[in-house]
C-alpha cells in the first residue's frame, strides 16, 4: 500500500474550517484514501515539530510520497524529502507573498524567501491552479518541466446532477421560477454588489428569478430585496452544500477586471458538476474552463449589462439552458479530486503502477 504524507503548515486552513482552502485540503486527502493509499494527515505549523512527526512516521514504515499544501516560507517537508529521497508534490493555490502584501501589509522576510526558493527547487511536481500561479512558482524556483496547471477539482461523490432530486421546495418558488445562486464565504473580490445589481436589473424586467444565497458573509444590500425574491441561508457544512447548489439554475461570477485574477473557484466546479449553468467573466482560465456556448456562457469582465443579457437569453431558451447544464456537469466531473490524486501518483510513483490498491475508485 502506498503511504502518502499530506502536509499542511498553514494555520488558517486547518481541516474542518468553513473555507474553500480547508475543503480542498480535506478533499485531496480523501481522494488519496479513495485510491487505496494510507494517508498521514499532518497539520503542523511549527517546522521543528513537523520534522519530528515525519521522522517518527517514516521510521515506523517508509513514506512513499509527500504531498504538501504550499505555505509561505515553509520548507520543513522539502528538507525531509530531500534527505530521505522521497518524491515531493506541492499544490499552489495562490501567490501567497503577493497576497500577504496586498491584504495584510506583510512584506515577506528573507527567511520566507529562502524557504520558498528551497521548497520550489526541491519539488518533483508543482500543481498550480492557473497560469498566473504557475508563473509565480517559476519565479520562486520551480522548474517549468516539473510544473503543471491543474485547476481545483470536484468531489464527484457529492456533487453531481442527481443531487437535485433531494431538494425540497423553497419559499417563493414555483415550477416556473429559476434560481440565481451564490454559495461559500463572501470575499471582496466576489463583488456581491454587482450580483445584486444584475439580479435587480433582471427582476425589473419581470423575469421569473429567485436569488438563493448560501454561505457566510454580510451580503450588504440583500435585505433591500423583496422577501419573496430571496432565500438566505447561513453557514452550511460542506457535506450539506450539494443539495442547495444543485437547486441553482445559474451561477454568475462577478469578478471585476481591476482585481488580480489567479483563482480557480471551487464554487464554479461544484456548481457545474451539479448541472448549473455558469455565466463567467473573461478572466484567467474561466473562458477555457467554461467554453462560451459549450458548458456555460462568457461575458466581458465588468460589463454587467452583458451578463444580464446572457442570463435573460437562457431564461428565454430552456432547451439551450438544459444543454449547457448537461455539458457543464460532464465537463466538471471529468476533473475530480480523485483524478488529480491518481495523476500525482502516476507521475511520481510510476514504478508502483501495478499496485492495485492505488488503482481502485
XYZ file of C-alpha atoms in Angstrom:
361
model
C 0.000 0.000 0.000
C 1.328 3.422 -0.947
C 1.903 5.677 2.043
C 1.214 9.387 1.463
C 2.019 12.096 3.995
C -0.299 15.065 3.337
C 1.350 18.127 4.884
C -0.176 21.488 5.751
C 1.721 24.215 7.632
C -0.832 26.992 7.112
C -2.575 27.832 10.404
C -5.529 29.350 8.583
C -6.721 26.290 6.709
C -6.908 23.532 9.283
C -9.362 20.758 8.327
C -12.957 21.467 9.251
C -12.756 25.229 8.836
C -15.516 26.859 6.795
C -13.442 27.962 3.823
C -12.602 26.631 0.384
C -8.935 26.010 1.193
C -9.884 23.654 4.028
C -12.308 21.857 1.729
C -9.532 21.437 -0.836
C -7.164 20.095 1.810
C -9.654 17.509 3.056
C -10.735 16.579 -0.470
C -7.243 15.619 -1.627
C -6.697 13.514 1.475
C -9.983 11.738 0.865
C -9.044 11.244 -2.790
C -5.760 9.524 -1.959
C -7.572 7.341 0.574
C -10.263 6.525 -2.004
C -7.495 5.237 -4.261
C -6.412 2.844 -1.532
C -3.458 4.792 -0.152
C -2.597 5.081 3.513
C -2.888 8.802 4.236
C -0.987 10.521 7.051
C -2.610 13.929 7.678
C -0.050 16.289 9.175
C -1.277 19.776 10.101
C 1.591 21.349 11.941
C 2.673 24.996 11.518
C 5.806 24.521 13.630
C 8.611 23.288 11.356
C 10.594 21.517 14.079
C 7.512 19.666 15.297
C 6.610 18.711 11.723
C 10.095 17.309 11.120
C 9.756 15.148 14.234
C 6.328 13.855 13.142
C 7.673 12.981 9.696
C 10.715 11.234 11.145
C 8.594 9.158 13.512
C 6.160 8.165 10.759
C 8.962 7.299 8.328
C 10.728 5.165 10.962
C 7.505 3.252 11.583
C 7.077 2.489 7.874
C 8.642 4.367 4.949
C 6.691 7.259 3.462
C 6.358 6.879 -0.315
C 5.135 10.376 -1.189
C 4.965 13.823 0.405
C 2.017 15.913 -0.794
C 2.099 19.464 0.558
C -0.150 22.498 0.556
C 2.088 25.493 -0.125
C 2.563 27.817 2.874
C 4.768 30.880 2.577
C 8.364 30.135 3.587
C 7.595 26.656 4.960
C 10.223 24.192 3.725
C 10.438 21.583 6.515
C 8.766 18.926 4.363
C 11.056 19.781 1.430
C 14.115 19.321 3.636
C 12.810 15.977 4.861
C 12.004 14.868 1.302
C 15.487 15.752 0.099
C 17.205 14.000 2.989
C 15.222 10.778 2.557
C 14.841 10.896 -1.256
C 11.053 10.953 -1.107
C 9.102 12.445 -4.042
C 7.540 15.805 -3.156
C 4.433 17.319 -4.738
C 3.275 20.834 -3.892
C -0.142 22.287 -4.606
C -0.007 26.061 -5.075
C -3.340 27.827 -4.984
C -2.341 31.480 -4.777
C 0.692 33.782 -4.931
C 0.956 33.932 -1.154
C 3.726 36.505 -0.939
C 1.699 38.907 -3.090
C -1.482 38.243 -1.092
C 0.308 38.832 2.205
C 1.483 42.226 0.987
C -1.835 43.226 -0.627
C -4.252 42.115 2.088
C -2.173 42.075 5.299
C 0.526 44.637 4.535
C 3.113 41.945 5.267
C 6.350 42.095 3.306
C 7.959 38.686 3.239
C 11.188 38.230 5.148
C 14.425 36.936 3.736
C 13.836 33.695 5.671
C 10.478 33.263 3.919
C 12.031 33.985 0.516
C 14.791 31.475 1.143
C 12.301 28.883 2.398
C 10.266 29.287 -0.793
C 13.349 29.010 -3.002
C 14.307 25.731 -1.341
C 10.748 24.406 -1.406
C 10.136 25.054 -5.093
C 13.559 23.839 -6.210
C 13.135 20.616 -4.249
C 9.640 19.863 -5.590
C 9.338 16.978 -8.027
C 5.895 18.203 -9.061
C 4.198 21.591 -8.643
C 0.434 21.754 -9.206
C -0.578 25.365 -9.879
C -4.261 26.262 -10.183
C -3.738 28.771 -13.008
C -1.171 30.081 -15.461
C -0.629 33.127 -13.250
C 0.094 30.949 -10.220
C 2.410 28.748 -12.311
C 4.372 31.847 -13.307
C 4.639 32.819 -9.636
C 6.013 29.348 -8.850
C 8.566 29.614 -11.677
C 9.748 32.981 -10.377
C 10.345 31.371 -6.985
C 12.400 28.491 -8.317
C 10.001 25.826 -9.615
C 11.259 24.068 -12.728
C 8.853 24.628 -15.666
C 9.196 20.993 -16.764
C 8.013 19.895 -13.305
C 5.093 22.344 -13.123
C 1.573 21.632 -14.330
C -1.517 23.833 -14.359
C -4.220 21.913 -12.527
C -7.371 23.782 -11.529
C -9.369 22.835 -8.461
C -11.343 19.624 -8.756
C -14.721 18.461 -7.546
C -15.876 15.681 -5.243
C -17.810 13.552 -7.701
C -19.366 11.505 -4.891
C -21.151 14.603 -3.503
C -21.625 16.999 -6.411
C -23.447 15.561 -9.429
C -26.704 16.159 -11.332
C -28.644 13.522 -9.416
C -28.488 15.523 -6.192
C -31.203 17.925 -7.363
C -33.943 15.400 -6.682
C -33.098 15.615 -2.961
C -34.024 19.300 -2.670
C -37.442 20.209 -1.379
C -39.478 23.292 -2.212
C -38.136 26.720 -1.301
C -40.387 29.562 -0.155
C -41.391 31.825 -3.026
C -40.597 29.277 -5.719
C -42.781 27.506 -8.195
C -42.030 25.364 -11.218
C -41.547 28.402 -13.449
C -39.094 30.216 -11.164
C -35.385 29.987 -11.938
C -32.648 30.425 -9.345
C -29.508 32.532 -9.390
C -27.135 31.210 -6.754
C -24.215 32.249 -4.595
C -22.511 29.875 -2.173
C -19.457 29.972 0.028
C -17.779 32.663 2.067
C -18.213 36.210 0.779
C -14.952 37.902 -0.213
C -14.309 41.435 -1.511
C -13.290 40.151 -4.953
C -16.636 38.367 -5.375
C -18.263 41.799 -5.786
C -21.598 40.707 -4.397
C -22.899 44.218 -5.037
C -22.559 43.589 -8.773
C -24.500 40.347 -8.482
C -27.299 42.176 -6.676
C -27.340 44.898 -9.336
C -27.680 42.291 -12.070
C -30.446 40.492 -10.200
C -32.367 43.746 -9.730
C -31.959 44.503 -13.422
C -33.434 41.147 -14.425
C -36.280 41.274 -11.906
C -37.055 44.772 -13.165
C -37.840 43.133 -16.483
C -40.266 40.851 -14.615
C -38.220 37.744 -15.366
C -39.032 34.735 -13.143
C -35.945 34.696 -10.926
C -35.153 33.943 -7.303
C -31.855 34.609 -5.525
C -30.540 31.834 -3.270
C -27.557 32.767 -1.064
C -25.899 30.000 0.940
C -22.864 30.924 2.978
C -21.071 33.222 5.345
C -20.820 36.995 4.953
C -22.545 40.315 5.477
C -24.098 40.356 1.995
C -24.838 44.060 2.130
C -27.952 45.111 0.237
C -29.605 41.713 0.359
C -32.191 42.874 2.901
C -33.359 45.560 0.475
C -34.778 42.950 -1.903
C -38.409 41.835 -1.549
C -38.501 38.842 0.781
C -40.327 36.826 -1.876
C -37.349 37.239 -4.227
C -34.604 35.892 -1.992
C -33.736 32.962 0.242
C -30.824 33.492 2.617
C -29.162 30.570 4.346
C -26.247 30.993 6.712
C -23.145 28.901 7.108
C -23.797 25.365 5.893
C -21.475 22.378 6.413
C -19.815 21.474 3.145
C -21.292 17.990 3.197
C -24.763 19.589 3.097
C -23.929 22.094 0.373
C -24.687 19.901 -2.688
C -28.442 19.840 -2.099
C -28.563 23.640 -2.188
C -26.089 24.190 -5.008
C -27.997 21.719 -7.165
C -31.082 23.932 -6.826
C -29.306 26.752 -8.680
C -30.071 27.250 -12.349
C -27.380 29.889 -12.899
C -24.077 30.637 -11.200
C -22.946 34.129 -12.265
C -19.420 35.151 -11.267
C -18.913 38.916 -10.987
C -15.161 39.330 -10.531
C -14.124 42.691 -11.936
C -11.256 43.366 -14.372
C -9.408 45.646 -11.938
C -8.721 42.882 -9.405
C -5.864 40.379 -9.915
C -7.419 37.128 -11.099
C -5.403 33.991 -10.477
C -8.126 31.889 -8.850
C -9.607 28.519 -9.644
C -13.029 28.966 -7.998
C -14.098 25.855 -6.128
C -17.691 27.110 -6.220
C -17.593 27.021 -10.031
C -16.510 23.380 -10.216
C -19.118 22.317 -7.643
C -21.984 24.114 -9.372
C -21.046 22.866 -12.837
C -20.877 19.279 -11.543
C -24.496 19.637 -10.401
C -25.599 20.806 -13.858
C -25.787 24.506 -13.021
C -25.104 26.870 -15.931
C -22.102 29.155 -15.223
C -22.010 32.715 -16.542
C -18.447 33.955 -16.100
C -16.238 36.947 -16.989
C -13.417 36.602 -19.492
C -10.716 36.493 -16.806
C -7.930 33.993 -16.202
C -8.749 30.405 -17.155
C -12.525 30.874 -16.767
C -13.275 31.106 -20.516
C -11.330 27.901 -21.138
C -12.945 26.089 -18.216
C -16.465 27.022 -19.295
C -16.242 27.494 -23.052
C -18.705 30.084 -24.335
C -21.741 28.244 -25.648
C -20.261 24.869 -24.691
C -20.707 24.400 -20.924
C -21.822 27.907 -19.999
C -21.559 31.496 -21.172
C -18.761 34.086 -21.012
C -19.180 37.861 -20.899
C -16.761 40.830 -20.984
C -15.448 41.339 -17.454
C -17.083 44.310 -15.759
C -19.992 44.536 -18.215
C -22.980 43.742 -16.006
C -25.416 44.582 -18.809
C -23.826 41.862 -20.911
C -24.005 39.380 -18.050
C -27.699 40.165 -17.545
C -28.349 39.706 -21.263
C -26.660 36.296 -21.200
C -28.917 35.166 -18.352
C -32.040 36.648 -19.967
C -31.280 34.773 -23.188
C -31.049 31.485 -21.285
C -34.322 32.177 -19.485
C -35.924 32.543 -22.896
C -34.351 29.316 -24.181
C -34.979 26.345 -21.859
C -33.501 23.893 -24.372
C -30.189 25.741 -24.518
C -30.187 26.082 -20.735
C -30.628 22.348 -20.288
C -27.962 21.542 -22.888
C -25.406 23.844 -21.265
C -26.173 22.430 -17.815
C -25.665 18.897 -19.051
C -22.343 19.799 -20.669
C -21.260 21.701 -17.546
C -21.766 18.588 -15.411
C -19.965 16.351 -17.875
C -17.008 18.714 -18.114
C -16.682 19.266 -14.348
C -16.920 15.598 -13.454
C -14.005 14.831 -15.767
C -11.797 16.799 -13.368
C -12.328 15.259 -9.946
C -10.126 15.296 -6.871
C -9.754 11.548 -7.330
C -8.464 12.071 -10.858
C -5.953 14.665 -9.648
C -4.680 12.319 -6.933
C -4.363 9.468 -9.427
C -2.375 11.697 -11.793
C 0.034 12.666 -8.997
C 0.648 9.005 -8.169
C 1.179 8.099 -11.823
C 3.671 10.921 -12.349
C 5.713 10.479 -9.185
C 5.424 6.755 -8.476
C 5.308 5.129 -11.926
C 7.029 2.001 -10.622
C 4.037 1.448 -8.318
C 1.540 1.496 -11.182
C 0.778 -2.165 -10.736
C -0.106 -1.623 -7.067
C -3.791 -2.441 -7.343
C -4.559 -0.756 -4.036
C -3.970 2.580 -5.739
C -5.922 1.916 -8.918
C -9.380 1.468 -7.470
C -12.097 4.064 -7.136
